Amino acid sequence: MASLLKPYTRLTRASCSTLVMFGLLLVVAPHVFVHAEWKFLSAFSPSRCPRFSSQSYQSLMSGLLANNTNKCELGIFAQDMPLHTISLAISEFLARPQASKPLTLVLAGPNGVGKTMTERRLRDILHKKTIWSDARKGFQVFNGGHVGDSNPSYLVEAIGKQIKDCPTSIIVIDELQFLPVPTIEALAIFFDSAQPVRVSPTLNVDASKSIFLFTTNSMFALINARTKSLLKTKKRNELKYFDFEDILKQGFAESSTSWLSYKNLMDYYIPLLPVTLEDAKQFISKLLKHLGCTGKSSGLFASLKWDSSVVDLVASKLILDSDGFVENGFGRIEVPVFAELVRGPILAATPTTYPHSKETCVLSVKKGNVEVAFHAMPKPKSDL
């Protein structure tokens, strides 16, 4: 694994001669080379594979949560326990001198709780964009619903080619529950501890440096029921991975993916938890802060002000399921509810010809609607 941390500098013969010419150009006109640098490298290195950047547990957790006050990022909200498990598993995997098999993680949970965002943030964190790489080259998503009816060899060969091109790939199998059993069994070839593996008569690949992420919502009823039971005696931040491990293993053993469980091919079954109404209110407050940050940075307004009545109004429009959790989780809160009640009125009240860069946007609740006003407000004394 240590080799993953070295600079990746593969060059073709054709590009070597070109480098000589650009070396002369660097001496004659260095400023020209600086502006052309990215275009030059990307043009002559189309298949460069991003390396996994070395990540500690702390840096992974911070990146997933977006704990950076200098950026207008939302991060993944109210999922500290699963993010802790993911960060620990990946940091240990990256720390191995030489892994014998790829890391395999199953992310299970209801819709809208952060499974897709987790995939994307992991890509951004692990495949840091550098002058040598395009982070998207080592990231491939296969939707179980789209490839489920295909011949299993199609999916196996597609993944094999991806790993051949980029051994440090992140392979995502979304909607795992839709994959037929023969396709699931065919995928197991990549999880063998004896690498490389033979994908086809003409293709051998070593998948030991890759990470496989499987997502599914087929276990959400089990996760919701266990979460509801645990929250009667514990706080959300006190919940542990081991509180769910038994029901997830049992659930997978009884599902169409039982073959993966039986063969012990998955390293972790990680539950993403449902959203309570209190979680929703905290998330709405975070959305408002995020909107204030992006509005200020874009010049739409100097700052954004609101009170708890705005949060309560947005929360009142949410639908709760039979267990008391928000249907469709954070996804529904952000779109359409928050978008319709807050973002829409702000944009409607903003003239397209003149940004309110020196005025404060004030939100208030009147007759069950969020009303928007722009006011020129004095700066706080600390800013003077």
Steps between C-alpha positions, in 0.01 A plus 500: 500500500800727551543511124165678477648802670778552245456753217345344195713587202431261215593649162474367146790525253309754299444722801871481600610675184227754553629562851839592357338765282299633791816503710655740249180704510525517879844660472394747233153589628421351842181702541355338187565152643327580828175590325520201265614251764167333577395477133839354410500230766138400454540487123797265514385297802138408424508175698673623813356336808452698822679347795334462838630782715623389842222569749488466876177424682475862616547648153241264350242584766567871463466478122175302509348735755640805315637638827657800335366841593673661203285321242130511418457123531212305646676171561314185607264577785398300811686184393801510733485129589505364142758761395718393793483138377570595139795724597650232724464228235651707219785648705602148612476375140721781369753442778566139395833453320331255261134402518406148391151596379298815430310675777127421476241717676121474492316825579142422597220734598181679392485751216643848551731434797837554328607182317563672167663803662732266691613343171572839344681645799718190527594545135593863557697421817684186387561606140635848557511691175860577412682620191551135416147366526133542438323372811212361297720254312518265796131520588236283336134455596289206385126510572360162597167580341666578164738205479281245680355351181834488321727202466715482817814494285420856382527646849803288593688601186405868539635503857806303393587755231447784747741344753750413227504864394507623860594250777409759767138525387191560708233269360142579606220248452189706566162336575660165582159347569416503129796285394400140420677223692709378200640852456579530870678164492699605194625812681662287770797438274632846593486431874728196493803526725715347224571791266525558205178341376403387152205706379503366145735297280680822408465703821672443836467770767619563853209648694676505838555877491140592415204585721152359432197685637160333485187700583154367574179611668362146534594489870337830594209344692741309725718809550201723577356256753833454680568876499155573646558245776850627585397867509264423789800457732792658310585821323570485129871575547525207742398239242777259393570289195464184709142600589404419139750239384287198595180613327683602183681168469174320563317719249757441228505127575125489430508723188595447136855604595533210747778347293731792583422460869539122494843521340600777744608719209386832645729669751239731656122540492454865595158644590413861416237608748152645442426867564306612808305826513765648730771397249291668230483830690875501555552425132268786399708737716810367327338556159427861598864553607616341175265726301632803688857399425441441128282814469771714655780349290297547179416863581127431523486658846733605780354254752190293574291531816212284627347372823365165623157565345652449153650166606170392659302591189725296268493207745119512517479418127687171538325161498577245773475123453343252740819487708512879536787554256503749211399335173780515242732649763720800432439473127136606534588776748741663256289436188218584467401639843789736579543593133134602470456674836833682530721500191215573262370811682854641538571465129157643413566805719844562353522729195705333228664827403646601837646273769426605859868475591472759782162401639390232744234249398247461784258205509177511701185289521166658414174311441681169467746627240864608511520866404818660377629853550833661419625759749812712517617409850805639681801274534564348843751693708747213468510563123560875527 
